[in-house]
Amino acid sequence: MTSPYSQQYPPLPQQYALPPEDHSLPTPQPYYQQPPAYNATTGYAVLGEFPSVNDKIKPSSGYKDVWATILWLCNLIGFIVLSVLAIRYLVAGQGIVESTLDMDTVRIFGYAAIIGFGLSFIYLITAHIIPGPLIVITFVASILVYIAATVYYFYMKYYPAAVVFLIFTVLYLICFWTWRDRIPFATVMLKTIIKISRRYWSTLITSLISLVVQTIFTIWFMFTVVGAYQLYINSQGRLTAAMIFLVFSFYWTTQVISYVTHVTLSGVFATVYFLNDQTSRPIWGSARRALTTSFGSICFGSLLVAVLETLRYLAQVGRSGTDNDVLGFVLCLIECFVGCIESFFEWFNQYAFSGVAIYGQGFVPTAKRTWALIQDRGIEALINDNLIGNVLAMGALLVGILTSLLGYLYLFIVKPEYSEGGGSQGMTAVVMLVCFIIGMSIFSVVSVVISSGVTTFFVCLAEDPEALQRVNPNLYEAIRQTWPEVVQGI
């Protein structure tokens, strides 16, 4: 009889014959599918279609915010009509204004553009070779500039300005001390974006085209304003309405040009982030989306900034034209308040339009995503922008100063007719100022590309860090070591 408490054992496992010696197991399949081929129509972030990949980023097709495109086209037609009337009246009434400048001045400006481009390229190479030290040097240089301005205004006994610059000096010193551990991450970002920009020269060409278009439109606007003023000088109501419309139209159109450039450049950097070297010319698909399916979103976001800029302009005009101290003080507060909102909106739009390039959605849903990003990573984004922004700001200042010095040396050596006589100092100052603006404008071609790239990479890292780990594990590891939170995502 078997005891109920006796231990029960499982049966012995079945024995199997060993496999033959020449037996080989089949090659295992990869645990994730390879990224799909680049599609210029649907966008970059199609990785969300795969089950093992972060599905936050998905393509979106179709035209977005069409109403904003229609509204901007109506605004452009109105600007053209008013411009034709104003310039025709200006030419018929005033004729062509004879310029006191000659071919020597044209040569100066041409040389300034060439030298400015060369200096910008040298600065770009320098930033790629020593990004970390350059970030530190430019930040310290910014502090020294604020200290010099503070000392100067105290010496001139202009105490309000001196106090303001003193506050900025203290704030920059505090920021430098508290942000010093963020410099390695900014260094990796800056070096990466510059490397991509040098590999895809189309980004610099796109930015240069944008600069040329902005310059042409600005000159067109200046002639239109002068003509409209003379056309409606006898009707105060029409003159006021025309000026407000022209200013608003100018702000809106320039914002549209800037953000089309930003979205196009962001598309290139997003392509590199998600697909690395799988496509050789990402600029074409990115530009096509910016000018077609995403153009309405660009007009929508630009409209919001243009409204704020116009309100700030009206407050500024009202403050300068009033003799009432109380009203002037109120308008000054309004101008400051609107200016702060405008600055935040411009910073916010940089990230929002990078999202437009990545997601392909309308402005409102993309803005919601961007707001979630700002709430989660806003401080890191602000610090990163300031560290790299100092590099770009000091580079623009340096290139501008050197090109203006070139203009002065050319005038000193060549001695054109207008640089001699009683008004020579005034003309020399004008030529140097124009050379300074040309140098800074040429450098802006580089700075726009870098700022768009840094913003786009930051958005991509926050949304889908695993994508970079798949396509570029070395860069992912370098970023993870300088910013460990990147592996968390949003």
Coordinates of C-alpha atoms in Angstrom, one line a residue:
M1 CA 0.0 0.0 0.0
T2 CA 1.4 3.4 -1.0
S3 CA 1.5 6.0 1.7
P4 CA -0.4 9.2 0.8
Y5 CA 2.5 11.2 2.2
S6 CA 5.0 9.7 -0.1
Q7 CA 6.7 12.2 -2.5
Q8 CA 5.7 12.2 -6.1
Y9 CA 8.3 12.8 -8.7
P10 CA 7.7 13.9 -12.3
P11 CA 8.6 11.4 -15.0
L12 CA 12.1 11.5 -16.5
P13 CA 12.4 13.8 -19.5
Q14 CA 12.3 12.2 -22.9
Q15 CA 15.7 11.7 -24.5
Y16 CA 16.4 13.0 -28.0
A17 CA 19.2 12.2 -30.3
L18 CA 21.9 14.8 -30.8
P19 CA 21.8 16.8 -34.0
P20 CA 24.3 15.9 -36.7
E21 CA 27.6 17.8 -36.7
D22 CA 26.9 19.6 -40.0
H23 CA 23.6 20.9 -38.6
S24 CA 23.2 24.8 -38.6
L25 CA 20.4 26.9 -37.1
P26 CA 18.7 29.4 -39.4
T27 CA 19.8 33.0 -39.2
P28 CA 17.6 34.9 -36.7
Q29 CA 15.6 37.8 -38.0
P30 CA 16.3 41.3 -36.6
Y31 CA 14.2 42.3 -33.6
Y32 CA 13.0 45.4 -35.4
Q33 CA 12.3 46.2 -39.0
Q34 CA 14.6 48.5 -40.9
P35 CA 13.5 52.1 -41.4
P36 CA 11.5 52.6 -44.5
A37 CA 12.7 54.4 -47.6
Y38 CA 12.4 58.2 -47.5
N39 CA 9.1 59.5 -48.8
A40 CA 9.1 63.1 -49.9
T41 CA 5.3 63.3 -49.7
T42 CA 4.3 61.8 -46.4
G43 CA 7.2 63.0 -44.4
Y44 CA 10.0 61.6 -42.3
A45 CA 8.6 60.1 -39.2
V46 CA 7.0 57.0 -40.6
L47 CA 8.8 54.9 -38.0
G48 CA 5.7 55.1 -35.8
E49 CA 4.0 52.5 -38.0
F50 CA 6.2 49.8 -36.5
P51 CA 5.1 48.1 -33.3
S52 CA 8.5 48.1 -31.6
V53 CA 9.1 51.8 -32.3
N54 CA 7.9 54.9 -30.6
D55 CA 4.6 55.8 -32.3
K56 CA 4.4 59.5 -31.2
I57 CA 5.6 60.7 -34.6
K58 CA 3.4 59.8 -37.6
P59 CA 3.0 61.3 -41.0
S60 CA 0.0 63.5 -41.9
S61 CA -1.1 64.1 -45.5
G62 CA -3.2 66.8 -47.1
Y63 CA -3.2 70.6 -47.1
K64 CA -3.4 72.2 -43.7
D65 CA -4.9 75.6 -42.6
V66 CA -6.0 76.4 -46.2
W67 CA -7.9 79.4 -44.9
A68 CA -4.7 81.1 -43.8
T69 CA -3.1 80.6 -47.2
I70 CA -6.2 82.3 -48.9
L71 CA -6.1 85.2 -46.4
W72 CA -2.3 85.7 -46.9
L73 CA -2.8 85.7 -50.7
C74 CA -5.5 88.4 -50.3
N75 CA -3.2 90.4 -48.2
L76 CA -0.4 90.1 -50.8
I77 CA -2.7 91.1 -53.6
G78 CA -3.8 94.2 -51.6
F79 CA -0.1 95.1 -51.0
I80 CA 0.7 94.8 -54.7
V81 CA -2.2 97.0 -55.7
L82 CA -1.3 99.7 -53.2
S83 CA 2.3 99.4 -54.1
V84 CA 1.6 99.9 -57.8
L85 CA -0.4 103.0 -57.1
A86 CA 2.1 104.4 -54.6
I87 CA 5.3 103.8 -56.7
R88 CA 3.6 105.1 -59.9
Y89 CA 2.7 108.3 -58.1
L90 CA 6.2 108.5 -56.6
V91 CA 7.9 108.1 -60.0
A92 CA 5.5 110.5 -61.7
G93 CA 5.7 113.2 -59.1
Q94 CA 9.3 113.0 -57.9
G95 CA 11.3 111.3 -60.7
I96 CA 14.4 109.3 -60.1
V97 CA 16.4 110.6 -57.2
E98 CA 20.0 111.2 -58.1
S99 CA 22.4 109.3 -55.9
T100 CA 25.5 110.8 -54.5
L101 CA 27.2 107.4 -54.5
D102 CA 29.2 106.0 -57.4
M103 CA 30.7 102.7 -58.6
D104 CA 33.3 102.8 -55.8
T105 CA 30.5 102.4 -53.3
V106 CA 29.1 99.5 -55.3
R107 CA 32.5 97.8 -55.2
I108 CA 32.7 98.4 -51.4
F109 CA 29.4 96.7 -50.8
G110 CA 30.3 93.8 -53.2
Y111 CA 33.6 93.3 -51.4
A112 CA 31.8 93.5 -48.0
A113 CA 29.5 90.7 -49.1
I114 CA 32.4 88.5 -50.3
I115 CA 34.5 89.1 -47.2
G116 CA 31.4 88.6 -45.0
F117 CA 30.8 85.2 -46.6
G118 CA 34.4 84.2 -46.2
L119 CA 34.5 85.3 -42.6
S120 CA 31.2 83.5 -41.9
F121 CA 32.7 80.3 -43.4
I122 CA 35.8 80.6 -41.3
Y123 CA 33.7 81.1 -38.2
L124 CA 31.7 78.0 -39.1
I125 CA 34.8 75.9 -39.5
T126 CA 36.1 77.2 -36.2
A127 CA 32.9 76.4 -34.4
H128 CA 33.1 72.8 -35.8
I129 CA 36.7 72.4 -34.6
I130 CA 36.4 73.9 -31.1
P131 CA 32.7 74.1 -30.3
G132 CA 33.1 73.7 -26.5
P133 CA 35.7 76.5 -26.0
L134 CA 33.9 78.7 -28.5
I135 CA 30.7 78.5 -26.4
V136 CA 32.6 79.4 -23.3
I137 CA 34.5 82.3 -25.0
T138 CA 31.4 83.8 -26.5
F139 CA 29.5 83.6 -23.3
V140 CA 32.3 85.3 -21.4
A141 CA 32.6 87.9 -24.2
S142 CA 28.8 88.7 -23.8
I143 CA 29.4 89.3 -20.1
L144 CA 32.3 91.6 -20.9
V145 CA 30.2 93.5 -23.4
Y146 CA 27.5 94.1 -20.7
I147 CA 30.2 95.1 -18.2
A148 CA 31.7 97.6 -20.7
A149 CA 28.2 99.1 -21.4
T150 CA 27.5 99.4 -17.7
V151 CA 30.7 101.2 -17.0
Y152 CA 30.2 103.5 -20.0
Y153 CA 26.6 104.5 -19.0
F154 CA 27.7 105.1 -15.4
Y155 CA 30.6 107.3 -16.7
M156 CA 28.1 109.2 -18.9
K157 CA 25.8 109.5 -15.9
Y158 CA 22.9 107.9 -17.8
Y159 CA 21.9 105.9 -14.7
P160 CA 18.7 104.1 -15.9
A161 CA 20.6 102.4 -18.8
A162 CA 23.5 101.7 -16.5
V163 CA 21.3 99.9 -14.0
V164 CA 19.6 97.9 -16.7
F165 CA 23.0 96.7 -18.1
L166 CA 24.2 96.0 -14.6
I167 CA 21.2 93.7 -14.0
F168 CA 21.9 91.9 -17.2
T169 CA 25.5 91.5 -16.2
V170 CA 24.6 89.9 -12.9
L171 CA 22.0 87.7 -14.6
Y172 CA 24.6 86.5 -17.2
L173 CA 27.1 85.7 -14.5
I174 CA 24.5 83.7 -12.6
C175 CA 23.5 81.9 -15.7
F176 CA 27.0 81.1 -16.7
W177 CA 27.7 79.6 -13.3
T178 CA 24.5 77.5 -13.1
W179 CA 24.6 76.4 -16.8
R180 CA 28.2 75.3 -17.0
D181 CA 27.2 71.7 -16.7
R182 CA 25.0 72.0 -19.8
I183 CA 27.8 73.1 -22.0
P184 CA 28.8 69.6 -23.0
F185 CA 25.3 68.9 -24.5
A186 CA 25.3 72.2 -26.3
T187 CA 28.8 71.3 -27.6
V188 CA 27.6 68.0 -29.1
M189 CA 24.5 69.7 -30.6
L190 CA 26.5 72.5 -32.2
K191 CA 29.2 70.2 -33.6
T192 CA 26.5 67.8 -35.0
I193 CA 24.5 70.5 -36.7
I194 CA 27.6 72.2 -38.3
K195 CA 28.7 68.8 -39.6
I196 CA 25.3 68.2 -41.2
S197 CA 25.3 71.7 -42.7
R198 CA 28.7 71.2 -44.3
R199 CA 27.5 67.9 -45.7
Y200 CA 24.3 69.4 -47.1
W201 CA 25.3 72.7 -48.7
S202 CA 21.7 73.1 -49.9
T203 CA 20.8 74.3 -46.4
L204 CA 23.2 77.3 -46.8
I205 CA 21.9 78.0 -50.3
T206 CA 18.3 77.9 -49.1
S207 CA 19.1 80.4 -46.3
L208 CA 21.0 82.7 -48.8
I209 CA 18.0 82.6 -51.2
S210 CA 15.7 83.6 -48.2
L211 CA 18.1 86.5 -47.4
V212 CA 17.9 87.8 -51.0
V213 CA 14.1 87.5 -51.1
Q214 CA 13.8 89.3 -47.7
T215 CA 16.1 92.1 -48.9
I216 CA 14.2 92.6 -52.2
F217 CA 10.9 92.7 -50.4
T218 CA 12.2 95.1 -47.8
I219 CA 13.4 97.5 -50.5
W220 CA 10.0 97.2 -52.3
F221 CA 8.3 98.0 -49.0
M222 CA 10.4 101.1 -48.4
F223 CA 9.5 102.5 -51.9
T224 CA 5.9 101.7 -51.3
V225 CA 5.7 103.4 -48.0
V226 CA 7.3 106.6 -49.4
G227 CA 5.0 106.6 -52.4
A228 CA 1.9 105.9 -50.2
Y229 CA 2.8 108.7 -47.9
Q230 CA 3.0 111.2 -50.7
L231 CA -0.1 109.8 -52.4
Y232 CA -2.4 110.2 -49.3
I233 CA -0.6 113.1 -47.6
N234 CA -3.8 115.2 -48.0
S235 CA -6.1 112.6 -46.4
Q236 CA -5.2 111.7 -42.8
G237 CA -7.6 108.9 -42.6
R238 CA -6.5 107.2 -45.8
L239 CA -2.9 107.8 -44.9
T240 CA -3.3 106.2 -41.5
A241 CA -5.2 103.2 -42.9
A242 CA -2.6 102.7 -45.7
M243 CA 0.3 102.8 -43.3
I244 CA -1.2 100.4 -40.8
F245 CA -2.0 98.0 -43.6
L246 CA 1.5 98.3 -45.1
V247 CA 3.2 97.7 -41.8
F248 CA 1.0 94.7 -41.0
S249 CA 1.5 93.3 -44.5
F250 CA 5.3 93.7 -44.2
Y251 CA 5.4 92.0 -40.9
W252 CA 3.2 89.1 -42.1
T253 CA 5.1 88.5 -45.3
T254 CA 8.5 88.7 -43.8
Q255 CA 7.5 86.2 -41.1
V256 CA 6.1 83.9 -43.8
I257 CA 9.4 84.0 -45.7
S258 CA 11.4 83.3 -42.5
Y259 CA 9.2 80.4 -41.5
V260 CA 9.2 78.9 -44.9
T261 CA 13.0 78.8 -44.7
H262 CA 12.9 77.4 -41.2
V263 CA 10.4 74.7 -42.1
T264 CA 12.5 73.7 -45.1
L265 CA 15.7 73.6 -43.1
S266 CA 14.0 71.7 -40.3
G267 CA 12.8 69.1 -42.8
V268 CA 16.4 68.4 -43.9
F269 CA 17.6 68.0 -40.3
A270 CA 14.6 65.8 -39.4
T271 CA 15.4 63.6 -42.4
V272 CA 19.0 63.2 -41.3
Y273 CA 17.8 62.4 -37.7
F274 CA 15.4 59.7 -38.7
L275 CA 17.0 58.3 -41.9
N276 CA 20.6 59.4 -41.7
D277 CA 22.2 58.8 -45.1
Q278 CA 19.3 57.1 -46.8
T279 CA 18.5 60.1 -49.0
S280 CA 20.9 62.3 -50.9
R281 CA 18.8 65.4 -51.6
P282 CA 16.2 65.9 -48.8
I283 CA 16.0 69.6 -49.5
W284 CA 13.6 69.2 -52.4
G285 CA 10.9 67.2 -50.6
S286 CA 11.2 69.5 -47.6
A287 CA 10.8 72.7 -49.7
R288 CA 7.9 71.2 -51.6
R289 CA 6.0 70.5 -48.3
A290 CA 6.8 73.9 -46.9
L291 CA 5.5 75.6 -50.0
T292 CA 2.4 73.3 -50.4
T293 CA 0.8 71.2 -47.7
S294 CA 2.4 73.1 -44.8
F295 CA 2.2 76.6 -46.3
G296 CA -1.2 77.3 -44.6
S297 CA 0.2 76.4 -41.2
I298 CA 3.1 78.7 -41.8
C299 CA 0.7 81.6 -42.8
F300 CA -1.3 80.9 -39.6
G301 CA 1.6 81.0 -37.2
S302 CA 3.1 84.0 -39.0
L303 CA -0.2 85.8 -38.7
L304 CA -0.2 85.6 -34.9
V305 CA 3.3 87.1 -34.7
A306 CA 2.5 89.8 -37.3
V307 CA -0.5 90.9 -35.2
L308 CA 1.6 91.3 -32.1
E309 CA 4.3 93.1 -34.1
T310 CA 1.8 95.5 -35.5
L311 CA 0.3 96.2 -32.0
R312 CA 3.7 96.9 -30.6
Y313 CA 4.4 99.3 -33.6
L314 CA 1.2 101.2 -33.0
A315 CA 2.0 101.5 -29.3
Q316 CA 5.4 102.8 -30.1
V317 CA 4.1 105.3 -32.6
G318 CA 1.4 106.5 -30.1
R319 CA 4.0 106.9 -27.3
S320 CA 6.4 108.9 -29.5
G321 CA 3.5 111.2 -30.6
T322 CA 1.9 112.1 -27.3
D323 CA 2.8 114.9 -24.9
N324 CA 0.8 113.3 -22.1
D325 CA 3.2 111.7 -19.6
V326 CA 0.6 109.4 -18.1
L327 CA -0.6 108.2 -21.5
G328 CA 3.0 107.8 -22.6
F329 CA 3.8 105.7 -19.6
V330 CA 0.7 103.5 -20.2
L331 CA 1.7 103.0 -23.9
C332 CA 5.2 102.2 -22.8
L333 CA 3.9 99.5 -20.5
I334 CA 1.7 98.2 -23.3
E335 CA 4.6 98.2 -25.7
C336 CA 6.8 96.3 -23.2
F337 CA 4.0 93.8 -22.5
V338 CA 3.3 93.1 -26.1
G339 CA 7.0 92.9 -26.9
C340 CA 7.4 90.2 -24.2
I341 CA 4.5 88.2 -25.6
E342 CA 5.9 88.6 -29.1
S343 CA 9.4 87.4 -28.1
F344 CA 7.9 84.3 -26.4
F345 CA 5.7 83.6 -29.5
E346 CA 8.7 83.8 -31.8
W347 CA 10.7 81.5 -29.6
F348 CA 7.7 79.1 -29.3
N349 CA 7.1 79.2 -33.1
Q350 CA 10.7 78.0 -33.7
Y351 CA 9.8 74.8 -32.0
A352 CA 6.3 74.7 -33.4
F353 CA 7.4 75.0 -37.0
S354 CA 10.0 72.4 -36.5
G355 CA 7.1 70.2 -35.4
V356 CA 5.2 71.2 -38.6
A357 CA 8.2 70.0 -40.6
I358 CA 8.3 66.7 -38.7
Y359 CA 4.6 65.9 -38.1
G360 CA 3.1 67.5 -41.2
Q361 CA 0.0 68.5 -39.2
G362 CA -1.8 71.8 -38.9
F363 CA -0.5 74.6 -36.7
V364 CA -3.0 74.1 -33.8
P365 CA -2.3 70.4 -33.2
T366 CA 1.4 70.9 -33.7
A367 CA 1.3 73.9 -31.2
K368 CA -0.3 71.6 -28.6
R369 CA 2.5 69.1 -29.1
T370 CA 5.0 71.9 -28.8
W371 CA 3.4 73.2 -25.6
A372 CA 3.7 69.7 -24.1
L373 CA 7.4 69.7 -25.0
I374 CA 7.9 73.2 -23.5
Q375 CA 6.2 72.1 -20.3
D376 CA 8.4 69.0 -20.0
R377 CA 11.7 70.3 -21.5
G378 CA 11.3 74.1 -21.7
I379 CA 14.2 74.9 -19.3
E380 CA 16.6 72.6 -21.2
A381 CA 15.6 74.1 -24.5
L382 CA 16.0 77.7 -23.2
I383 CA 19.4 77.0 -21.8
N384 CA 20.5 75.2 -25.0
D385 CA 19.2 78.1 -27.1
N386 CA 21.1 80.7 -25.0
L387 CA 24.4 78.8 -25.0
I388 CA 24.4 78.3 -28.8
G389 CA 22.7 81.7 -29.4
N390 CA 25.7 83.4 -27.8
V391 CA 28.0 81.7 -30.3
L392 CA 25.8 83.0 -33.2
A393 CA 25.4 86.5 -31.8
M394 CA 29.1 87.1 -31.2
G395 CA 29.8 85.6 -34.6
A396 CA 27.4 88.1 -36.3
L397 CA 28.9 91.0 -34.3
L398 CA 32.5 89.9 -35.2
V399 CA 31.7 89.5 -38.9
G400 CA 29.8 92.8 -39.0
I401 CA 32.7 94.7 -37.3
L402 CA 35.3 93.3 -39.7
T403 CA 33.3 94.0 -42.8
S404 CA 32.7 97.6 -41.7
L405 CA 36.4 98.0 -41.0
L406 CA 37.0 96.8 -44.6
G407 CA 34.7 99.5 -45.8
Y408 CA 36.6 102.1 -43.9
L409 CA 40.0 100.9 -45.2
Y410 CA 38.7 101.0 -48.8
L411 CA 37.5 104.5 -48.4
F412 CA 40.8 105.5 -46.8
I413 CA 42.8 104.0 -49.7
V414 CA 40.6 104.7 -52.7
K415 CA 39.3 108.1 -51.5
P416 CA 36.2 108.5 -53.7
E417 CA 34.8 112.0 -54.4
Y418 CA 32.0 111.9 -51.8
S419 CA 34.4 110.9 -49.0
E420 CA 36.2 114.2 -49.3
G421 CA 34.9 117.6 -48.3
G422 CA 32.7 118.8 -45.4
G423 CA 30.3 115.9 -45.4
S424 CA 32.8 113.2 -45.8
Q425 CA 32.6 112.0 -42.2
G426 CA 28.8 111.5 -42.5
M427 CA 29.2 109.5 -45.7
T428 CA 32.0 107.4 -44.3
A429 CA 29.7 106.5 -41.3
V430 CA 26.9 105.6 -43.7
V431 CA 29.1 103.3 -45.8
M432 CA 30.6 101.7 -42.7
L433 CA 27.1 101.1 -41.3
V434 CA 25.9 99.5 -44.5
C435 CA 29.0 97.3 -44.6
F436 CA 28.3 96.3 -41.0
I437 CA 24.7 95.4 -41.9
I438 CA 25.8 93.4 -45.0
G439 CA 28.3 91.4 -42.9
M440 CA 25.7 90.6 -40.2
S441 CA 23.2 89.7 -42.9
I442 CA 25.6 87.3 -44.6
F443 CA 26.4 85.7 -41.3
S444 CA 22.6 85.3 -40.7
V445 CA 22.7 82.8 -43.6
V446 CA 24.8 80.5 -41.3
S447 CA 23.0 81.3 -38.0
V448 CA 19.6 80.6 -39.5
V449 CA 20.7 77.1 -40.6
I450 CA 22.4 76.3 -37.2
S451 CA 19.4 77.6 -35.1
S452 CA 16.9 75.6 -37.2
G453 CA 19.0 72.5 -37.0
V454 CA 19.5 72.8 -33.2
T455 CA 15.8 73.4 -32.6
T456 CA 14.8 70.4 -34.9
F457 CA 17.2 68.0 -33.3
F458 CA 16.0 69.0 -29.8
V459 CA 12.4 68.3 -30.8
C460 CA 13.3 65.0 -32.4
L461 CA 15.3 64.0 -29.3
A462 CA 12.5 64.9 -27.0
E463 CA 9.9 63.0 -29.0
D464 CA 11.7 59.9 -30.3
P465 CA 15.2 59.3 -28.9
E466 CA 15.1 55.7 -29.9
A467 CA 15.1 56.6 -33.6
L468 CA 18.5 58.2 -33.2
Q469 CA 19.8 55.2 -31.3
R470 CA 18.8 53.0 -34.3
V471 CA 20.2 55.0 -37.2
N472 CA 23.2 56.7 -35.4
P473 CA 24.1 54.9 -32.2
N474 CA 27.4 56.7 -31.8
L475 CA 25.8 60.1 -31.8
Y476 CA 23.1 58.9 -29.5
E477 CA 25.6 57.6 -27.0
A478 CA 27.5 61.0 -27.1
I479 CA 24.3 62.8 -26.4
R480 CA 23.2 60.4 -23.7
Q481 CA 26.4 60.9 -21.8
T482 CA 26.0 64.7 -21.8
W483 CA 22.2 64.7 -21.3
P484 CA 21.1 61.4 -19.6
E485 CA 17.4 62.5 -19.5
V486 CA 17.3 62.1 -23.3
V487 CA 16.5 58.4 -22.9
Q488 CA 13.3 59.1 -21.1
G489 CA 11.5 61.0 -24.0
I490 CA 8.4 63.0 -23.2

